[in-house]
Coordinates of C-alpha atoms and ligand atoms in Angstrom, one line a residue:
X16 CA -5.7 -34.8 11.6
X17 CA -3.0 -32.2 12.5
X18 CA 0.7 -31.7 11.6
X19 CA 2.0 -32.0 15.1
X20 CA 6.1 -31.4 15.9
X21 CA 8.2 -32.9 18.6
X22 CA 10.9 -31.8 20.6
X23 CA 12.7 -33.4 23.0
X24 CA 16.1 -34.9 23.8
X25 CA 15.0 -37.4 25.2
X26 CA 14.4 -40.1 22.6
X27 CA 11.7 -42.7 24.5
X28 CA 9.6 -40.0 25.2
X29 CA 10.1 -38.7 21.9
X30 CA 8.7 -41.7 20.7
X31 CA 6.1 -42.5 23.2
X32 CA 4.6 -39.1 22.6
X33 CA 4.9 -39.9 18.7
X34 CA 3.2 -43.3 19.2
X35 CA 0.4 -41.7 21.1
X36 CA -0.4 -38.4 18.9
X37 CA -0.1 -41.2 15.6
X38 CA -2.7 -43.5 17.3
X39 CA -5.4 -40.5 17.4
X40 CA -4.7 -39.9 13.9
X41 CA -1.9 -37.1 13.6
X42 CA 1.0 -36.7 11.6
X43 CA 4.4 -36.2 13.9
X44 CA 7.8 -35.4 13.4
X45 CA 10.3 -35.4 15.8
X46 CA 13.4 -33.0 16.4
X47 CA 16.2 -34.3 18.7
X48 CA 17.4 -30.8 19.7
X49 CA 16.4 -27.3 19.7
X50 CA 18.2 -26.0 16.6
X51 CA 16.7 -29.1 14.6
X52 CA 13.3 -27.9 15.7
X53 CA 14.2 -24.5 14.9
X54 CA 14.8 -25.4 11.3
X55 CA 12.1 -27.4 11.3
X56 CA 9.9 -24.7 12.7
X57 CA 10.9 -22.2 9.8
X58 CA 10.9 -24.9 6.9
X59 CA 7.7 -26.1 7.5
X60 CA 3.8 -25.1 8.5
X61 CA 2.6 -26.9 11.6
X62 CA -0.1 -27.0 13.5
X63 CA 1.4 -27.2 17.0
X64 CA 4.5 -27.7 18.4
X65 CA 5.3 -29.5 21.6
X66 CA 8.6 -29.1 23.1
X67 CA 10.7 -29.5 26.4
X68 CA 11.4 -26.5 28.4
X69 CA 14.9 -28.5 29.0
X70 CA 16.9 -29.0 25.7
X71 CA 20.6 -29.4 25.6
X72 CA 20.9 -26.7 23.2
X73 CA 18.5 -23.8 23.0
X74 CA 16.6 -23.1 25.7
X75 CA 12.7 -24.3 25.4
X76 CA 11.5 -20.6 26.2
X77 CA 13.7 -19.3 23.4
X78 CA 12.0 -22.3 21.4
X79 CA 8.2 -21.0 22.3
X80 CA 9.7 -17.3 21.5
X81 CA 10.4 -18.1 18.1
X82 CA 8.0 -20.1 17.2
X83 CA 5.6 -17.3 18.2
X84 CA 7.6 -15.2 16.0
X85 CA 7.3 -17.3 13.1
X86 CA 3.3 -18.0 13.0
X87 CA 1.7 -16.3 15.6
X88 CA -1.5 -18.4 16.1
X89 CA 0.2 -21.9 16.3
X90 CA -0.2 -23.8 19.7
X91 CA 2.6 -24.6 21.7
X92 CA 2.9 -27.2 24.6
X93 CA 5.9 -27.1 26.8
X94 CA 6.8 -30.0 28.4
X95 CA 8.7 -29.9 32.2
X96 CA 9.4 -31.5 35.2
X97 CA 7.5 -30.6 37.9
X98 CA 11.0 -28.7 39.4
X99 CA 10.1 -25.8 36.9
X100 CA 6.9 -25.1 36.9
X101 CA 8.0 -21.4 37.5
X102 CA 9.3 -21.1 34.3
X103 CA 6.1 -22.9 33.0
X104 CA 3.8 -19.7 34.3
X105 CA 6.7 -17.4 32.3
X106 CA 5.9 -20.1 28.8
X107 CA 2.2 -19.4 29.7
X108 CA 2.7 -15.2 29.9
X109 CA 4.8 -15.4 26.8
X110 CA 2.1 -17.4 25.2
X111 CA 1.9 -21.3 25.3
X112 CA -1.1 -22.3 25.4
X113 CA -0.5 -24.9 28.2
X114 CA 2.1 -27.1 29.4
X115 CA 2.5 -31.2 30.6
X116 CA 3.6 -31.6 33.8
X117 CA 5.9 -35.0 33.7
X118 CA 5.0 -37.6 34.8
X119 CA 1.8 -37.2 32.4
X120 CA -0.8 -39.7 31.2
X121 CA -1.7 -40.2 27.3
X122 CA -5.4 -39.1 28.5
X123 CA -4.0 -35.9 29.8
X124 CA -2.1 -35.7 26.6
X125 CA -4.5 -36.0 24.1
X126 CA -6.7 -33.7 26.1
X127 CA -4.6 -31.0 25.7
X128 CA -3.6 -31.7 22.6
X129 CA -7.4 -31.5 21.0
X130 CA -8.4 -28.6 22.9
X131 CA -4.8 -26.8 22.1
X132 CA -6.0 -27.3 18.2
X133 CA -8.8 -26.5 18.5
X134 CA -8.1 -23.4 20.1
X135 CA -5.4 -22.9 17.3
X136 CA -8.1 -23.1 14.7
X137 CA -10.3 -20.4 16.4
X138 CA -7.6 -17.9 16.5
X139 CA -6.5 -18.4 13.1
X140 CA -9.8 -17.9 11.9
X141 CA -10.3 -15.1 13.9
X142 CA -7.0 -13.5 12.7
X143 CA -8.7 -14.5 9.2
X144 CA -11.7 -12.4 9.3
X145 CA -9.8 -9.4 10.8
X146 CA -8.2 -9.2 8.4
X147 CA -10.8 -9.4 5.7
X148 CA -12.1 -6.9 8.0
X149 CA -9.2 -4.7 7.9
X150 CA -9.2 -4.9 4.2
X151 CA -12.8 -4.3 3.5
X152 CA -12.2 -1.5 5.8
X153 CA -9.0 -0.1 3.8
X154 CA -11.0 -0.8 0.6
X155 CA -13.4 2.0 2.0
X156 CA -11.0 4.3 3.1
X157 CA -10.0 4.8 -1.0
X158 CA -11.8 7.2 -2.5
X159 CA -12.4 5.5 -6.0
X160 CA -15.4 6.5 -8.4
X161 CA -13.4 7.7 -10.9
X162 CA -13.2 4.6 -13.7
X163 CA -9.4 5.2 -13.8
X164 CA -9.1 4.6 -10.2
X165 CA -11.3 1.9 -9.5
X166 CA -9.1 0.4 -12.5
X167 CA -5.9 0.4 -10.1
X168 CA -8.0 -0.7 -6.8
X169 CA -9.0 -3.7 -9.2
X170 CA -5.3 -4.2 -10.5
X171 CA -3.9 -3.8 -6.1
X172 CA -6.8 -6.7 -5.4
X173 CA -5.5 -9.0 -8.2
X174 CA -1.9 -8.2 -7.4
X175 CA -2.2 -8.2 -3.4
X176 CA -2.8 -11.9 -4.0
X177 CA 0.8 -12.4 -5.6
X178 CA 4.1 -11.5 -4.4
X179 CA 5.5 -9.6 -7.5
X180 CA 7.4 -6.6 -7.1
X181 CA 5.4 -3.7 -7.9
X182 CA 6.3 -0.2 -9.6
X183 CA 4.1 2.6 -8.4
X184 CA 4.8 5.9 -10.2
X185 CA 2.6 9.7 -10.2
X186 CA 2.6 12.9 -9.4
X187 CA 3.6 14.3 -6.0
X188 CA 0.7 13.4 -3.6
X189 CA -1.5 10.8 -5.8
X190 CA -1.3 8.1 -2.9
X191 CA 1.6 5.8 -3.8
X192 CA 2.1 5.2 -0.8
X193 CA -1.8 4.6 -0.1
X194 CA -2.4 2.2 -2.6
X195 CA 1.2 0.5 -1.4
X196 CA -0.2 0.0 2.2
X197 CA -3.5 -1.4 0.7
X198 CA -1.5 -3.6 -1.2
X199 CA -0.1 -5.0 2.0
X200 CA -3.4 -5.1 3.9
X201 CA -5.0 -7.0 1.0
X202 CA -2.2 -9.5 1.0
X203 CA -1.1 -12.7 2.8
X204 CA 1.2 -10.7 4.6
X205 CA -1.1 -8.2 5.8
X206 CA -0.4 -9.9 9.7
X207 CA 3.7 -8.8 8.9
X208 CA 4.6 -5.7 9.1
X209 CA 5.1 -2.7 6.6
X210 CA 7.5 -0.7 6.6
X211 CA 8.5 2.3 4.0
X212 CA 11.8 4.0 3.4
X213 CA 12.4 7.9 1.9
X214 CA 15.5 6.6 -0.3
X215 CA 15.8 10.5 -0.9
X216 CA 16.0 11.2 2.6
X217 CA 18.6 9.3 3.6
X218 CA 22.2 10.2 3.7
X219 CA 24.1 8.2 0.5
X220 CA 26.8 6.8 2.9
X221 CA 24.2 5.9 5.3
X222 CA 22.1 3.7 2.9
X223 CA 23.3 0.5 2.9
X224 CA 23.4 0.1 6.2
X225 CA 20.0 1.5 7.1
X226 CA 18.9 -1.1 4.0
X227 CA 20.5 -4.3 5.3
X228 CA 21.7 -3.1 8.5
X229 CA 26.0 -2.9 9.8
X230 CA 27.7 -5.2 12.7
X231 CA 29.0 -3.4 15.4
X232 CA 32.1 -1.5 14.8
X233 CA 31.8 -1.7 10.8
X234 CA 32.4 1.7 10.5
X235 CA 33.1 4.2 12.8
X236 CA 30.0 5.6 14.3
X237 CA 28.6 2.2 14.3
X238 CA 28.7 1.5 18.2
X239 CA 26.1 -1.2 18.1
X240 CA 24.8 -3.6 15.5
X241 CA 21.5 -2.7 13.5
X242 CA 19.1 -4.6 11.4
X243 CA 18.1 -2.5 8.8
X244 CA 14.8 -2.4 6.9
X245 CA 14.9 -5.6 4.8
X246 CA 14.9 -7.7 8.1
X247 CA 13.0 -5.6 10.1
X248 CA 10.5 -6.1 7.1
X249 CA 11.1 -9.9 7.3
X250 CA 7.4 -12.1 6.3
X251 CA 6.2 -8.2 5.4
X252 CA 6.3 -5.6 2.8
X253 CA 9.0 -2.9 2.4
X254 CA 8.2 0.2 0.4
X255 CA 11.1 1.6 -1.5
X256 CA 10.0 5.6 -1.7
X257 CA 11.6 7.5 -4.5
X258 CA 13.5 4.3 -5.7
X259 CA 15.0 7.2 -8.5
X260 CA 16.9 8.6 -6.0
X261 CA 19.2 5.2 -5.1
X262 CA 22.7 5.5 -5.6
X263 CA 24.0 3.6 -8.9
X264 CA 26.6 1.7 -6.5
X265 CA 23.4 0.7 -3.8
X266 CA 21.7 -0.3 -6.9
X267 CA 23.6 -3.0 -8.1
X268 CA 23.8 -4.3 -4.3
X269 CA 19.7 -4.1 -3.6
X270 CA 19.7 -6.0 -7.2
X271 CA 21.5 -9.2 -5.7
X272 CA 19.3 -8.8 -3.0
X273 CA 16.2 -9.0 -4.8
X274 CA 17.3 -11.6 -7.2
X275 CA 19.4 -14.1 -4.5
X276 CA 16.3 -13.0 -1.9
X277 CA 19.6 -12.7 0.9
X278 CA 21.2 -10.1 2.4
X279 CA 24.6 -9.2 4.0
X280 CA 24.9 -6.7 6.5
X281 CA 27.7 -4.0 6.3
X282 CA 30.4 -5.2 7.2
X283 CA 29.2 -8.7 8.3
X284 CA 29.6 -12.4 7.3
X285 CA 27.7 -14.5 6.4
X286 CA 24.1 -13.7 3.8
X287 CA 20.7 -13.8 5.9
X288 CA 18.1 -15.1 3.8
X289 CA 15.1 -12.6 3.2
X290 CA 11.3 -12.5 2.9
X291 CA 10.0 -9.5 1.6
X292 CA 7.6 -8.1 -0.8
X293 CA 9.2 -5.2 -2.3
X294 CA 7.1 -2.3 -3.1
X295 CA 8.7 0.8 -5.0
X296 CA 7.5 4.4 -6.1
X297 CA 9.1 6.9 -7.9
X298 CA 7.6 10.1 -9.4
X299 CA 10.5 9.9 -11.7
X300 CA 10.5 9.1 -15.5
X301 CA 12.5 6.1 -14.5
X302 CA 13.0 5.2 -18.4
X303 CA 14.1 8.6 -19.3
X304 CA 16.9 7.5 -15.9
X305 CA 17.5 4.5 -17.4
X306 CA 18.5 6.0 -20.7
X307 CA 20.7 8.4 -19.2
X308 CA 22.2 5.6 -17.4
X309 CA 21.0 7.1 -13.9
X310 CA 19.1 4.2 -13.2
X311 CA 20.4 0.5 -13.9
X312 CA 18.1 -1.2 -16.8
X313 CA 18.6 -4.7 -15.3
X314 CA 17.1 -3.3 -11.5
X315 CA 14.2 -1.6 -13.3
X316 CA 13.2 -4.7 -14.7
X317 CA 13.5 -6.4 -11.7
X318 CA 11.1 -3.9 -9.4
X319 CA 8.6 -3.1 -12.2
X320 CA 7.4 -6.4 -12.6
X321 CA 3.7 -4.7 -12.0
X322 CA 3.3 -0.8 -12.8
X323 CA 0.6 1.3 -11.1
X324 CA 0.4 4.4 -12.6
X325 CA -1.9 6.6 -10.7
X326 CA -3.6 9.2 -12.2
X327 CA -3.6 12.9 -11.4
X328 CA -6.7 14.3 -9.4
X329 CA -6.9 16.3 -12.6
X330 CA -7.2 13.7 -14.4
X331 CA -10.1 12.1 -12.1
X332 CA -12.2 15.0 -11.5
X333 CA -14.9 13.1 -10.3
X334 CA -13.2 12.3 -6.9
X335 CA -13.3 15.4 -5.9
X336 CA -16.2 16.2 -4.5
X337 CA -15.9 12.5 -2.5
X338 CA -12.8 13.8 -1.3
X339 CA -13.4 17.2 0.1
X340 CA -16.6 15.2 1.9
X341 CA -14.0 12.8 3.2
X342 CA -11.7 15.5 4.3
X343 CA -14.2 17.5 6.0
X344 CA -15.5 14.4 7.9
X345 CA -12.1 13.7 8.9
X346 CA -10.5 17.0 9.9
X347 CA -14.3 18.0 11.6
X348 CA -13.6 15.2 14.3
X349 CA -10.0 15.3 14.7
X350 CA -10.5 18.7 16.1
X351 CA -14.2 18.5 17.0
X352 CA -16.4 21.0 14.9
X353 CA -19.5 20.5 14.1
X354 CA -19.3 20.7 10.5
X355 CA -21.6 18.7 8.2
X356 CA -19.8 19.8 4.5
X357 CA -19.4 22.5 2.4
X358 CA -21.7 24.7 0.5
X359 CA -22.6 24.1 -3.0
X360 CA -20.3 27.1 -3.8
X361 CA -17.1 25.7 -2.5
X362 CA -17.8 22.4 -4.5
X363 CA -18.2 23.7 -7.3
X364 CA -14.9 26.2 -7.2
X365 CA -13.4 23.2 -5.7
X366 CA -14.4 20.7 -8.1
X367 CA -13.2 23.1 -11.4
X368 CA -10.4 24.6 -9.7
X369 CA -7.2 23.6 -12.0
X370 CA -5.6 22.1 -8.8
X371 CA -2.1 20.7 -8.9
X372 CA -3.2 16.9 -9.0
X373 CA -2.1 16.7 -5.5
X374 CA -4.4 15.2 -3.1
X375 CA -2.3 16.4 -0.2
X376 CA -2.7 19.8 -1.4
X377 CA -6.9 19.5 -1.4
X378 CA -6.5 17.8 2.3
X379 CA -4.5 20.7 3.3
X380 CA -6.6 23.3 1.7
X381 CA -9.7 21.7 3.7
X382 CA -7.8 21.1 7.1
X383 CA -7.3 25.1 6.7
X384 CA -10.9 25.9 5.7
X385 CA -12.7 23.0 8.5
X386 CA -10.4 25.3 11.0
X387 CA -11.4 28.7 10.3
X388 CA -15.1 27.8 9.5
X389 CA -17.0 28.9 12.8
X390 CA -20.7 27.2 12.1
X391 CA -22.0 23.7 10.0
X392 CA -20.7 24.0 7.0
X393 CA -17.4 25.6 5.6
X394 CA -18.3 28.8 3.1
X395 CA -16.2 29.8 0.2
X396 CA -14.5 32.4 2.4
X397 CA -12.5 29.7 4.5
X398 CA -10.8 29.0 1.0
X399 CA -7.5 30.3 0.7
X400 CA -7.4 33.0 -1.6
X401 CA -5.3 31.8 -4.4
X402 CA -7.9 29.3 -5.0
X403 CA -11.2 31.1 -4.6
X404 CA -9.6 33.4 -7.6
X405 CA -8.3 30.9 -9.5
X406 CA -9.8 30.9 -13.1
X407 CA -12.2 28.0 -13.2
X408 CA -11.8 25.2 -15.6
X409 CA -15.2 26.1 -17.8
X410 CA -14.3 29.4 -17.9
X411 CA -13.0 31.0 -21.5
X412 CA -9.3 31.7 -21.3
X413 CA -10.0 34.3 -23.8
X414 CA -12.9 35.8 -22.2
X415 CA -10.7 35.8 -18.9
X416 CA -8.0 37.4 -20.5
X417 CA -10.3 39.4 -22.7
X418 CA -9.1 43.3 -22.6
X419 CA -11.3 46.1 -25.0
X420 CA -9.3 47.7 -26.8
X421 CA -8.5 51.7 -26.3
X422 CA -9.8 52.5 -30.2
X423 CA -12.9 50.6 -29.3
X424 CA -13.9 46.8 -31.6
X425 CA -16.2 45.5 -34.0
X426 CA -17.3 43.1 -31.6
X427 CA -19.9 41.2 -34.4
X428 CA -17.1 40.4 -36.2
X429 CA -14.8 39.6 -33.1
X430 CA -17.8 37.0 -31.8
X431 CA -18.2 35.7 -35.6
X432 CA -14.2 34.8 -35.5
X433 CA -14.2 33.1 -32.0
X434 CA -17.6 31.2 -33.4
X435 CA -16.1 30.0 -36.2
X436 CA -12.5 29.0 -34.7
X437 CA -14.6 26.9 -31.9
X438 CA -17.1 25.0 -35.0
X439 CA -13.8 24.3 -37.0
X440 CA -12.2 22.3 -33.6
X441 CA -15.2 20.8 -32.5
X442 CA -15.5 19.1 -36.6
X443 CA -11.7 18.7 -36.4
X444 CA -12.0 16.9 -32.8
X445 CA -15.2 14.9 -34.3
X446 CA -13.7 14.1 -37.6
X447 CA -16.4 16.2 -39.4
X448 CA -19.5 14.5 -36.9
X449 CA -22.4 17.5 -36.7
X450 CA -23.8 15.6 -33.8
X451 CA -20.7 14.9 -31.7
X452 CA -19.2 18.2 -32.6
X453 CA -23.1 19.9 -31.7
X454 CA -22.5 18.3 -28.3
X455 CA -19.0 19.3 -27.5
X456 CA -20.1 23.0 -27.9
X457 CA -23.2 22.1 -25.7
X458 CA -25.8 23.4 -28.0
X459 CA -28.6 21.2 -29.7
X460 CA -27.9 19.8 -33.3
X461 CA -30.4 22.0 -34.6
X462 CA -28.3 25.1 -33.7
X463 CA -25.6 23.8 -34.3
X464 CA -27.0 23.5 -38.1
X465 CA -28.2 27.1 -38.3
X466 CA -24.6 28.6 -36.9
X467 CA -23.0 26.7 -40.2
X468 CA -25.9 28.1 -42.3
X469 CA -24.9 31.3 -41.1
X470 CA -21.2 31.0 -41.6
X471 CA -21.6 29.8 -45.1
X472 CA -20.1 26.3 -43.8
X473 CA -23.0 23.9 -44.6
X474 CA -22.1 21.4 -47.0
X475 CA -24.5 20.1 -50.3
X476 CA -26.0 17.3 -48.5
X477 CA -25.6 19.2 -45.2
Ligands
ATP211 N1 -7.9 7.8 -3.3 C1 -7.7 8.4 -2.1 N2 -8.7 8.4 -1.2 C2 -8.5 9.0 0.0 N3 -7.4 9.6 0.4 C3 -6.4 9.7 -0.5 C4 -6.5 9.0 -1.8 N4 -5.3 9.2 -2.4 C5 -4.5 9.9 -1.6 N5 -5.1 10.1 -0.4 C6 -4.6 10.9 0.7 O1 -3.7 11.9 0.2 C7 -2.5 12.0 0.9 C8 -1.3 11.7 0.0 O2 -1.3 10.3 -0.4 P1 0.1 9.5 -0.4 O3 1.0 9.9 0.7 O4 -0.2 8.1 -0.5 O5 0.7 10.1 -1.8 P2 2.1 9.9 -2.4 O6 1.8 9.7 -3.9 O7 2.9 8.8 -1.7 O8 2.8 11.3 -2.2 P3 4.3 11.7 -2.4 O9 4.6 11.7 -3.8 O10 4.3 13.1 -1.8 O11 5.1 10.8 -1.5 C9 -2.6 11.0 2.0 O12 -3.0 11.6 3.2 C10 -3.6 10.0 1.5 O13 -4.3 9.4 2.6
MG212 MG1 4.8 8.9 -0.8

């Protein structure tokens, strides 16, 4: 059984075609006129629509047009009199899947009508698994083996399924807007479209209209109408970049907008309802804003329904070396080297370099190095300076810094002091536990033991 809808101004054939599409055991309802089949078309889900190319109203080509629009993969059926069967070859190019030529017999009806669904089902299920597809694919092109990040690929999944505004805040270069777009991709509305916004880059006075569009003539400059992003996102996702940087007065404006889920262009009449996930990042304390009454309390609530926060590459160390093998792979064929990797030299320098956090800066620093390498794999001379003599993470700061004095040392007692400064923050760390404390320093227990012996630190039952 399918949820079938009819248009057609003509009421007998309204209700022939009704009686006949009931008898094999669909569900039919009927619209008299275009704009009640357009209404129909956007309150409701339907399997296929049939409709006369001739309609008092809206033209049945401008029907088939929107109803594309709306769902893609539905069916349509025009019906026409033989007189414009040219305009039934333009229906076909713009996608109908067939039309009825009047006079038409129920057999010829019903044929069409199975193989239009079934058709219907095909593609959607094809569009389906693309999509899976395109997730799985997505899925793969995050690097996430650090726990903290397979943490917020889990939290995207779960939240992908929803349509809650989500938060995403970090450092410069974490991949906001990465896990944003997976977000889309992993969600219903992966088949919309995304699109993403610099609020920071945009002029103030220019805002609100490049938000929910101007009419023509609304201010001077505006020559011609424009959408703006919330409808140009319509059945999609919009991401908000740098949501910190929105003017308090566009604030209060994108908060009705949210909460009333309609806009009003600038200058215009008249609210156009919206559909649109809203996706915002900021790298912004946006609670310290809000206390300094920079940021409106009530909108923060509203766009931080879900918070990603994603971590620092410092703070996922373990990601690196996927990255930099990610990197090289990418940058190798976008300008055709043959490089395989890197050596184990520029992994490691790489991988305890104190970086920014920044994944764009490693990307960059690896685009550089796949360029200048000339064989397989890039040597720690393609690094850029600054980083090949940046102090590694392991090594002492005091060793680094280390200068012997002019009078000369008593370096016994100098190694005894640093010894016993290390034991004592290890046990502090530990809360007084040998074995933990042994392990933080990276020697065995059993040295550890003797070093407290020595430094008159073991305890009675020690
Ligand atoms: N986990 C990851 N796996 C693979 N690539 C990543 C990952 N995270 C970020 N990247 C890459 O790093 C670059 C920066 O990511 P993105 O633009 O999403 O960051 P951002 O947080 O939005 O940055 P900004 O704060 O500058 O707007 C992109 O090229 C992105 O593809
Ligand atoms: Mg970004």
């Amino acid at each position: 059984m399918a949820r079938i809808l009819l248009c057609d101004d003509e009421k007998n054939l309204r209700d022939l075609l009704s009686l006949a599409l009931e008898e094999s055991g669909h569900q039919t309802q009927e619209a008299a006129n275009g704009s009640e089949a357009l209404k129909l078309l956007e309150e409701d889900s339907w399997d296929l629509f049939i409709t006369d190319l001739k309609l008092p109203d809206i033209s049945g080509l401008e029907l088939l047009r929107r109803a594309k629009q709306l769902a893609n993969t539905r069916p349509v059926i025009l019906i026409t009199a033989h007189a414009s069967a040219a305009t039934a070859v333009t229906a076909m190019k713009e996608g109908a899947f067939d039309y009825l030529e009047k006079p038409f017999s129920i057999e010829d009806l019903n044929l069409i009508v199975t193989r239009s669904l079934e058709q219907g089902a095909l593609v959607k299920e094809n569009v389906e698994l693309k999509k899976e597809l395109k997730a799985k694919h997505e899925h793969r092109d995050i690097i996430a083996n650090s726990a903290a990040m397979r943490q917020v690929l889990e939290l995207a999944n779960r939240v992908a399924r929803t349509d809650a505004s989500v938060l995403v805040t970090g450092e410069s270069g974490t991949g906001k807007e990465l896990i944003a777009r997976f977000i889309h991709n992993s969600s219903k509305r992966s088949n919309g479209p995304f699109i993403a916004i610099n609020c920071a880059a945009i002029p103030e006075n220019l805002i609100e209209s490049e938000l929910f569009g101007h009419a023509k003539g609304a201010f001077s400059g505006a020559v011609n109408s424009r959408k703006g992003v919330f409808i140009e996102a319509q059945g999609g996702t919009l991401l908000l970049d740098e949501i910190g940087e929105m003017p308090m007065n566009i604030q209060a404006t994108l908060l009705r907008v949210l909460q009333e889920r309609v806009i009003r262009p600038v200058g215009g009449t008249g609210d156009t309802p919206v559909d649109v996930r809203v996706i915002t990042t900021t790298n912004r304390d946006l609670t310290v804003e809000v206390a300094e009454k920079h940021f409106r309390e009530d909108l923060y609530y509203r766009i931080n329904v879900v918070n990603f926060k994603l971590p620092s590459l410092r703070n996922r160390r373990e990601d690196i070396p996927l990255l930099v093998a990610r990197f090289v792979e990418t940058f190798a064929k976008r300008y055709d080297l043959p490089i395989k990797g890197v050596s184990p030299e520029v992994m490691d320098c790489l991988a305890k370099n104190p970086l920014s956090g920044n994944i764009r800066e490693l990307q960059n620093i690896i685009e550089g190095a796949v360029s200048l390498t000339p064989g397989n794999i890039v040597e720690i001379t393609a690094l850029p300076e600054h980083i090949r003599n940046a102090k590694t993470l392991t090594q002492n700061s005091s060793q680094a810094q280390f200068q012997l004095p002019d009078e000369g040392m008593n370096l016994e007692k100098y190694l005894l002091d640093i010894e016993l400064k290390a034991i004592n923050q290890a046990l502090e760390q530990t809360k007084g536990n040998k074995t933990k404390a042994a392990e933080i320093l990276g020697m065995s227990f059993r040295s550890f033991r003797y070093r407290l012996k020595k430094l008159n630190m073991e305890d009675e039952e020690g």
